[in-house]
Short mmCIF file of C-alpha atoms in Angstrom, two decimals:
data_model
loop_
_atom_site.label_atom_id
_atom_site.label_comp_id
_atom_site.label_asym_id
_atom_site.label_seq_id
_atom_site.Cartn_x
_atom_site.Cartn_y
_atom_site.Cartn_z
CA MET K 123 100.18 86.21 141.20
CA ILE K 124 97.13 87.93 141.67
CA TRP K 125 95.42 84.48 142.36
CA ALA K 126 97.30 84.32 145.60
CA VAL K 127 94.96 86.67 147.14
CA VAL K 128 92.72 83.71 147.66
CA PRO K 129 94.33 80.45 146.18
CA TRP K 130 90.76 78.38 146.52
CA LEU K 131 89.39 80.98 144.08
CA ALA K 132 91.08 79.90 141.20
CA MET K 133 89.62 76.36 141.58
CA ILE K 134 86.08 78.20 141.36
CA GLY K 135 87.47 79.63 137.98
CA SER K 136 84.52 82.15 137.87
CA LEU K 137 85.83 85.59 137.03
CA TYR K 138 82.24 86.95 137.96
CA PHE K 139 82.71 85.51 141.74
CA PHE K 140 85.82 86.99 141.77
CA LEU K 141 85.32 90.37 141.01
CA LEU K 142 82.21 90.19 142.97
CA ILE K 143 83.67 89.02 146.25
CA PHE K 144 86.73 91.64 145.83
CA ALA K 145 85.48 94.39 144.17
CA MET K 146 86.20 96.18 147.48
CA ASN K 147 90.02 95.09 147.32
CA ALA K 148 90.52 95.99 143.57
CA ALA K 149 93.20 98.51 145.17
CA GLU K 150 94.76 95.25 146.51
CA ILE K 151 94.73 93.99 143.31
CA VAL K 152 96.20 96.56 141.38
CA ARG K 153 98.90 96.85 144.21
CA GLN K 154 100.30 93.17 143.55
CA ALA K 155 100.26 93.73 139.72
CA ILE K 156 102.29 97.05 140.23
CA ALA K 157 105.02 95.01 143.10
CA SER K 158 105.39 92.60 140.22
CA LEU K 159 106.10 95.16 137.89
CA VAL K 160 109.07 97.15 139.73
CA PRO K 161 112.08 95.40 137.49
CA THR K 162 110.31 96.28 134.31
CA PHE K 163 109.80 99.72 135.03
CA GLN K 164 113.39 100.07 136.15
CA GLU K 165 114.43 98.83 132.71
CA ILE K 166 112.03 101.49 130.91
CA ASP K 167 113.58 104.39 132.96
CA GLN K 168 117.24 103.20 131.90
CA GLN K 169 115.99 103.39 128.39
CA THR K 170 114.11 106.69 129.22
CA LYS K 171 117.66 107.97 130.12
CA GLU K 172 119.15 107.09 126.62
CA ASN K 173 116.36 108.70 124.73
CA LEU K 174 116.48 111.89 126.88
CA ARG K 175 120.14 111.92 126.34
CA GLN K 176 119.64 111.75 122.36
CA VAL K 177 116.94 114.81 122.61
CA LEU K 178 119.44 116.77 124.88
CA HIS K 179 122.15 116.16 122.38
CA ALA K 180 119.90 117.44 119.79
CA PHE K 181 119.16 120.60 121.36
CA GLN K 182 122.93 121.20 122.28
CA LYS K 183 124.38 120.72 119.02
CA TYR K 184 121.76 123.32 117.53
CA ARG K 185 122.04 125.60 120.56
CA VAL K 186 118.43 125.82 121.08
CA GLY K 187 117.88 129.09 123.49
CA VAL K 188 115.05 131.43 124.08
CA HIS K 189 115.32 133.35 121.05
CA HIS K 190 113.79 130.09 119.31
CA PHE K 191 110.40 130.64 121.14
CA SER K 192 109.44 133.48 119.41
CA SER K 193 107.61 132.86 115.93
CA VAL K 194 106.72 134.83 113.06
CA SER K 195 102.93 135.93 111.49
CA GLY K 196 101.80 135.84 107.83
CA TYR K 197 103.43 133.76 105.76
CA GLY K 198 105.38 132.26 108.11
CA HIS K 199 108.97 133.37 106.53
CA GLY K 200 111.96 133.15 108.29
CA ASP K 201 110.90 131.52 111.52
CA LEU K 202 114.10 130.70 113.10
CA GLY K 203 112.54 128.61 116.07
CA ARG K 204 110.20 126.64 113.38
CA ASP K 205 113.52 125.87 111.06
CA THR K 206 115.61 124.95 114.01
CA LEU K 207 113.00 122.75 115.49
CA ASP K 208 112.99 120.91 112.09
CA GLN K 209 116.78 120.49 112.54
CA VAL K 210 116.52 119.18 116.03
CA TYR K 211 113.56 116.50 115.09
CA ALA K 212 115.92 115.33 112.03
CA GLU K 213 118.58 114.78 114.55
CA VAL K 214 116.56 113.24 117.17
CA MET K 215 114.75 110.79 114.60
CA GLY K 216 118.08 109.74 112.81
CA ALA K 217 116.94 111.68 109.33
CA GLU K 218 118.12 113.58 106.84
CA ALA K 219 115.25 116.35 107.55
CA ALA K 220 112.03 116.81 109.50
CA LEU K 221 109.09 119.01 108.90
CA VAL K 222 107.48 119.65 112.07
CA ARG K 223 104.16 122.18 111.71
CA VAL K 224 100.98 123.01 113.69
CA GLN K 225 99.38 122.86 110.20
CA PHE K 226 98.82 119.32 110.39
CA VAL K 227 95.41 118.38 111.78
CA SER K 228 96.03 115.11 112.85
CA GLY K 229 98.79 112.07 111.90
CA THR K 230 96.30 111.16 109.23
CA HIS K 231 96.84 114.65 107.72
CA ALA K 232 100.54 114.02 107.94
CA ILE K 233 100.50 110.82 106.29
CA ALA K 234 98.18 111.93 103.42
CA ALA K 235 100.68 114.61 102.70
CA ALA K 236 103.25 112.40 102.47
CA LEU K 237 101.66 109.94 100.13
CA TYR K 238 100.13 112.49 97.94
CA GLY K 239 103.67 114.41 97.98
CA VAL K 240 105.64 111.32 97.02
CA LEU K 241 103.05 109.28 94.53
CA ARG K 242 102.32 109.82 91.20
CA PRO K 243 99.35 108.38 88.73
CA GLY K 244 100.24 104.92 87.72
CA ASP K 245 102.18 104.36 90.96
CA GLU K 246 101.65 101.60 93.32
CA MET K 247 101.22 101.68 96.73
CA LEU K 248 101.55 98.63 98.81
CA ALA K 249 100.56 97.69 102.33
CA VAL K 250 103.21 95.05 103.96
CA ALA K 251 101.11 94.72 107.45
CA GLY K 252 97.42 94.00 106.45
CA ALA K 253 94.72 96.43 106.31
CA PRO K 254 95.62 99.94 107.30
CA TYR K 255 94.21 102.19 110.11
CA ASP K 256 90.72 103.06 109.43
CA THR K 257 91.32 106.61 108.60
CA LEU K 258 93.46 106.37 105.71
CA GLU K 259 90.56 103.89 103.96
CA GLU K 260 89.60 106.86 102.66
CA VAL K 261 92.68 108.41 101.64
CA ILE K 262 93.54 105.47 99.66
CA GLY K 263 90.12 105.07 98.42
CA LEU K 264 89.07 101.94 99.76
CA ARG K 265 85.48 103.60 100.65
CA GLU K 266 83.49 107.14 100.12
CA ALA K 267 84.41 107.83 96.64
CA GLY K 268 84.30 111.61 95.41
CA GLN K 269 86.71 112.94 97.91
CA GLY K 270 89.99 113.04 95.78
CA SER K 271 91.44 109.63 97.05
CA LEU K 272 94.70 108.65 95.89
CA ALA K 273 92.66 105.78 93.73
CA GLU K 274 91.20 108.66 92.06
CA PHE K 275 94.19 110.01 91.08
CA GLY K 276 95.15 106.85 89.45
CA VAL K 277 97.27 105.21 92.46
CA ARG K 278 96.86 101.74 92.55
CA TYR K 279 96.70 99.94 96.04
CA ARG K 280 97.62 96.70 97.12
CA GLN K 281 98.16 95.03 100.58
CA LEU K 282 99.70 92.17 102.16
CA GLU K 283 97.86 90.03 104.41
CA LEU K 284 99.32 89.16 107.74
CA THR K 285 99.60 85.26 108.63
CA PRO K 286 96.72 83.52 110.33
CA THR K 287 98.81 84.45 113.43
CA GLY K 288 98.83 88.03 113.11
CA GLU K 289 102.69 88.24 111.84
CA ILE K 290 104.21 89.75 108.81
CA ASP K 291 104.08 86.98 106.00
CA TRP K 292 107.53 87.34 105.15
CA ASP K 293 108.27 84.47 102.73
CA ALA K 294 105.52 86.69 100.61
CA LEU K 295 107.17 89.90 101.18
CA LYS K 296 110.08 88.54 99.60
CA ALA K 297 108.29 87.74 96.11
CA THR K 298 105.84 90.79 96.39
CA ILE K 299 107.35 93.91 95.11
CA ARG K 300 106.70 95.13 91.69
CA PRO K 301 108.49 97.53 89.31
CA GLU K 302 105.68 99.85 89.84
CA THR K 303 105.64 99.45 93.46
CA ARG K 304 106.60 102.81 94.23
CA LEU K 305 106.28 102.72 98.09
CA ALA K 306 105.85 100.32 100.73
CA LEU K 307 103.36 101.27 103.77
CA ILE K 308 104.73 100.05 106.95
CA GLN K 309 101.98 100.68 109.87
CA ARG K 310 103.93 100.20 113.01
CA SER K 311 101.23 100.55 115.36
CA CYS K 312 98.24 97.42 115.64
CA GLY K 313 95.92 100.20 115.00
CA TYR K 314 92.26 98.84 115.66
CA SER K 315 93.41 95.19 114.68
CA TRP K 316 94.62 92.03 117.11
CA ARG K 317 98.51 91.98 115.82
CA LYS K 318 101.81 92.76 117.37
CA SER K 319 103.06 96.36 116.82
CA LEU K 320 106.07 96.24 114.71
CA SER K 321 109.66 96.76 116.24
CA THR K 322 112.48 98.83 114.76
CA ALA K 323 114.04 95.48 114.03
CA ASP K 324 110.99 94.46 112.38
CA ILE K 325 110.73 97.68 110.42
CA GLN K 326 114.54 97.56 109.62
CA ARG K 327 113.98 93.90 108.01
CA ILE K 328 110.91 95.00 105.74
CA VAL K 329 113.30 97.75 104.32
CA ASP K 330 115.91 95.15 104.03
CA ILE K 331 113.66 92.97 101.65
CA VAL K 332 111.76 95.59 99.94
CA LYS K 333 114.90 97.57 99.09
CA ALA K 334 116.39 93.85 97.71
CA GLN K 335 113.54 93.69 95.21
CA ASN K 336 113.60 97.09 93.91
CA PRO K 337 116.13 99.52 95.66
CA ASN K 338 113.70 102.44 94.22
CA THR K 339 110.45 101.50 95.93
CA ILE K 340 110.00 104.11 98.80
CA CYS K 341 109.80 102.86 102.68
CA PHE K 342 107.31 104.75 104.61
CA VAL K 343 106.44 104.20 108.23
CA ASP K 344 102.94 105.29 109.96
CA ASN K 345 105.02 106.24 113.05
CA CYS K 346 102.07 107.08 115.42
CA TYR K 347 102.15 105.79 118.60
CA GLY K 348 105.88 104.41 118.12
CA GLU K 349 107.81 107.45 118.90
CA PHE K 350 110.60 106.77 121.64
CA ILE K 351 109.56 103.20 122.31
CA GLU K 352 112.89 101.97 121.44
CA THR K 353 116.62 103.97 121.14
CA GLN K 354 116.24 104.08 117.49
CA GLU K 355 113.41 105.35 114.99
CA PRO K 356 112.44 103.85 111.81
CA THR K 357 114.63 106.60 109.73
CA ALA K 358 117.58 105.73 111.55
CA VAL K 359 117.46 102.12 110.54
CA GLY K 360 116.58 102.61 106.74
CA ALA K 361 113.20 104.21 106.43
CA ASP K 362 113.15 106.60 103.55
CA LEU K 363 110.05 108.80 105.10
CA MET K 364 107.87 108.60 108.23
CA ALA K 365 104.86 110.63 109.88
CA GLY K 366 103.47 111.05 113.28
CA SER K 367 101.33 113.17 115.23
CA LEU K 368 102.28 116.02 117.97
CA ILE K 369 99.07 115.18 120.03
CA LYS K 370 100.53 111.70 120.47
CA ASN K 371 104.18 110.65 121.66
CA PRO K 372 106.52 113.40 120.61
CA GLY K 373 104.46 116.39 122.12
CA GLY K 374 105.00 115.04 125.40
CA THR K 375 101.42 115.51 126.10
CA ILE K 376 101.46 119.50 125.93
CA VAL K 377 101.64 120.40 122.37
CA THR K 378 98.13 121.56 121.48
CA GLY K 379 98.12 119.96 117.93
CA GLY K 380 100.21 119.41 114.50
CA GLY K 381 102.34 116.05 113.05
CA TYR K 382 105.47 115.90 111.95
CA LEU K 383 107.56 114.18 108.70
CA ALA K 384 111.05 112.84 108.70
CA GLY K 385 113.03 111.47 106.18
CA LYS K 386 115.19 111.64 103.42
CA ALA K 387 115.43 115.29 102.57
CA GLU K 388 114.31 115.15 99.00
CA LEU K 389 110.98 113.08 100.32
CA VAL K 390 110.53 115.52 103.27
CA GLU K 391 110.48 119.06 100.92
CA GLN K 392 107.88 116.81 98.45
CA ALA K 393 105.30 116.39 101.34
CA ALA K 394 106.01 119.74 102.44
CA CYS K 395 104.78 121.22 99.24
CA ARG K 396 101.63 119.06 99.60
CA LEU K 397 101.11 120.46 102.48
CA THR K 398 101.72 124.25 101.34
CA ALA K 399 101.86 124.69 97.79
CA PRO K 400 104.66 123.57 95.01
CA GLY K 401 107.11 126.63 95.53
CA ILE K 402 106.47 127.22 99.10
CA GLY K 403 107.27 123.73 100.88
CA SER K 404 108.91 123.87 103.96
CA HIS K 405 109.38 127.80 103.65
CA GLY K 406 106.21 128.89 104.94
CA GLY K 407 103.81 128.18 107.89
CA PRO K 408 103.69 130.37 111.01
CA THR K 409 103.63 128.62 114.50
CA TYR K 410 101.20 131.04 115.67
CA ASP K 411 103.24 131.30 119.15
CA GLN K 412 103.78 127.80 119.85
CA ASN K 413 107.35 127.42 119.66
CA ARG K 414 108.21 127.16 123.22
CA LEU K 415 105.31 124.10 123.79
CA LEU K 416 107.22 122.45 120.66
CA TYR K 417 110.37 122.09 122.05
CA GLN K 418 109.11 121.47 125.54
CA GLY K 419 106.85 118.81 124.30
CA LEU K 420 109.90 117.06 122.90
CA PHE K 421 111.94 117.44 125.86
CA LEU K 422 109.11 115.94 128.03
CA ALA K 423 108.68 113.32 125.20
CA PRO K 424 111.01 110.49 126.40
CA GLN K 425 109.26 110.82 130.03
CA MET K 426 105.87 111.29 129.02
CA VAL K 427 106.35 107.75 126.80
CA ALA K 428 107.81 105.84 129.26
CA GLU K 429 105.06 106.34 131.73
CA ALA K 430 102.41 105.37 129.11
CA MET K 431 104.54 102.02 128.59
CA LYS K 432 104.30 101.43 132.27
CA CYS K 433 100.39 101.82 132.31
CA THR K 434 100.13 99.50 129.42
CA HIS K 435 102.77 96.85 131.62
CA LEU K 436 100.13 97.58 134.17
CA VAL K 437 96.60 97.14 132.60
CA ALA K 438 97.90 94.06 130.84
CA THR K 439 99.25 92.53 133.76
CA VAL K 440 95.87 93.07 135.84
CA PHE K 441 93.93 91.95 132.96
CA ALA K 442 95.62 88.70 131.95
CA GLU K 443 95.61 87.56 135.35
CA LEU K 444 91.75 88.14 135.17
CA GLY K 445 91.52 85.50 132.40
CA TYR K 446 91.33 88.08 129.50
CA GLU K 447 93.40 88.04 126.05
CA VAL K 448 95.58 90.80 125.77
CA GLN K 449 98.13 92.13 123.05
CA PRO K 450 100.65 92.91 124.03
CA LYS K 451 100.88 90.07 126.58
CA PRO K 452 102.58 91.17 130.29
CA LEU K 453 106.21 91.69 130.70
CA GLU K 454 106.34 91.71 126.68
CA ARG K 455 108.31 94.29 125.20
CA ARG K 456 106.23 97.16 124.12
CA GLN K 457 106.61 98.54 120.55
CA ASP K 458 103.60 101.44 120.84
CA VAL K 459 102.10 102.96 123.92
CA ILE K 460 98.63 100.78 122.98
CA GLN K 461 97.44 97.96 125.20
CA ALA K 462 94.54 96.33 123.39
CA ILE K 463 92.09 93.94 125.74
CA LYS K 464 89.61 91.64 124.33
CA LEU K 465 86.58 92.18 126.30
CA GLY K 466 83.79 90.17 124.44
CA SER K 467 80.91 92.22 124.69
CA PRO K 468 80.03 95.72 123.96
CA GLU K 469 78.50 96.33 127.56
CA LYS K 470 81.87 95.60 129.10
CA LEU K 471 83.79 97.70 126.00
CA GLN K 472 80.92 100.62 127.43
CA ALA K 473 81.85 99.98 131.10
CA PHE K 474 85.21 100.32 130.61
CA CYS K 475 85.11 103.45 128.97
CA ARG K 476 82.85 104.66 131.33
CA ALA K 477 85.11 104.19 134.28
CA TRP K 478 88.12 105.08 132.26
CA GLN K 479 86.15 108.51 131.61
CA LYS K 480 85.29 108.72 135.28
CA PHE K 481 88.82 109.02 136.40
CA SER K 482 90.05 111.65 133.70
CA PRO K 483 90.77 115.10 134.63
CA ILE K 484 88.52 116.53 132.22
CA GLY K 485 85.06 115.76 131.72
CA SER K 486 84.84 112.95 134.50
CA TYR K 487 81.14 113.79 134.90
CA LEU K 488 80.60 112.65 131.01
CA ASP K 489 78.79 109.12 129.76
CA PRO K 490 80.78 107.85 126.68
CA VAL K 491 78.44 106.47 124.35
CA PRO K 492 79.13 104.88 121.16
CA ALA K 493 78.84 107.33 117.97
CA PRO K 494 80.25 107.71 114.80
CA MET K 495 83.71 109.45 114.14
CA PRO K 496 84.56 110.90 111.02
CA GLY K 497 87.24 108.41 109.08
CA TYR K 498 86.18 105.28 111.08
CA GLU K 499 83.62 102.60 109.52
CA SER K 500 82.23 101.39 112.90
CA GLU K 501 80.90 103.62 115.63
CA LEU K 502 83.33 104.09 118.66
CA VAL K 503 83.09 104.23 122.42
CA MET K 504 85.90 106.91 123.45
CA ALA K 505 86.97 107.79 126.91
CA GLY K 506 89.32 110.65 126.47
CA GLY K 507 89.15 113.21 129.71
CA THR K 508 92.45 115.02 128.39
CA PHE K 509 93.74 118.58 128.45
CA ILE K 510 94.62 118.43 124.79
CA ASP K 511 91.10 117.11 122.73
CA GLY K 512 92.20 113.66 121.11
CA SER K 513 95.45 113.22 122.72
CA THR K 514 96.57 110.00 123.34
CA SER K 515 99.77 110.33 125.29
CA GLU K 516 97.40 111.20 128.13
CA LEU K 517 95.47 108.44 129.62
CA SER K 518 92.68 107.44 127.24
CA ALA K 519 90.71 104.12 126.13
CA ASP K 520 88.55 103.67 123.03
CA GLY K 521 87.24 100.67 120.60
CA PRO K 522 85.48 100.11 117.47
CA LEU K 523 81.69 98.40 118.54
CA ARG K 524 82.10 95.45 116.40
CA GLU K 525 83.59 91.89 117.70
CA PRO K 526 85.24 90.98 119.47
CA TYR K 527 84.81 94.23 121.34
CA LEU K 528 88.22 95.39 121.63
CA VAL K 529 89.36 98.14 124.02
CA PHE K 530 92.57 100.09 123.36
CA CYS K 531 94.30 102.22 125.92
CA GLN K 532 96.94 104.41 125.43
CA GLY K 533 98.80 107.40 127.26
CA GLY K 534 99.01 108.03 131.06
CA THR K 535 101.36 110.78 132.67
CA HIS K 536 102.08 108.34 135.44
CA TYR K 537 101.20 105.06 135.63
CA THR K 538 99.25 105.85 139.08
CA HIS K 539 96.65 107.33 137.16
CA ALA K 540 96.05 104.35 135.46
CA ALA K 541 95.90 102.38 138.65
CA ILE K 542 93.36 104.74 139.77
CA ALA K 543 91.00 103.94 136.71
CA LEU K 544 92.05 100.27 137.01
CA GLU K 545 90.54 99.98 140.40
CA ALA K 546 87.32 101.47 138.99
CA VAL K 547 86.93 99.23 136.08
CA LEU K 548 87.36 96.27 138.12
CA GLU K 549 84.78 97.42 140.43
CA THR K 550 82.28 98.39 137.54
CA PHE K 551 82.42 94.92 136.07
CA ALA K 552 81.86 93.37 139.50
CA THR K 553 78.40 94.55 138.81
CA LEU K 554 78.22 93.29 135.15
#
């Protein structure tokens, strides 16, 4: 326990004095936390081996070679590397088909393509895990009218609220699917909410409950931040379709942009037709000489996700010991690469992000300040000194400038980077 550094400190019970007196010993605080996490880190490494084995199997099955690194120009017809990558992704994800494209500008774009691709006027979409991520609100039509939202195309929206403890309302879910409920939206990650992220077992349970009421309801998973967290993906346990971002987990920190879809072949193709056009679908779209990075990123992804998970454990352990509420808790099994901390004040949120930014490789001299962000309702404070702009597989942190002033930490190519940044945060907090 970190309190063991000086036992009488626990009696004082003042975080302020703890940090003030021990600011110069921040490295020792973090070192003790790392030592306590060795067994957890070993378990993560074992899982990494299994995930890497699956990726290697897919590369072997489709005989990936250097000729797949070439790409074509123009329409992108006959891009062998791109088409083979789709097959590799489908194999890794346990899906019938996949669509991996640099034309997706974000995970939200991939999700929107899926929603617009499979939903029709008069259909209903049900969000089963409470309010969706902020960036989907305008896609759905919950705010900012006049942009061609789903609501403006006659798609109705409903959401199943979480329980007071932030859990899926399983009892309500068993009686909520209607004949017109065409799609159940399952957001795997917590997003900017204070709840547990969903495991693949949770997702499988949701799918089973939904399908028992209406077998024709599409179970669609926003899988952002969730890839390679476990040894199975949602499409391997019954989800019909899922989407994610290539500047998050599956890009392995080196893919420069894009997104993916995976699931039933018919649904993937419908979404592809929304990305391109009916009649073109998945057959078009040049990869702009990015194929090697796309393959290499997928190969690196299990390792990079493992390091990001270690970072979340380290952050949670240090801050929980200092008396902060954290989600998920130390040693709790991870379901994504996000670690939330309830800081309680705008000053601490900005100070945290400032320290995180200072120990980033890119833009360490910048001072994060609250600012509006396209797709978000609240101003955000963001620390993102990453090589890939917006990458959350690299060490980053952000949070909305609103109560209760949560900071969300993501990524990290090695847990030692998080350790260095944590030391800076502790020293900064000592001066507040």
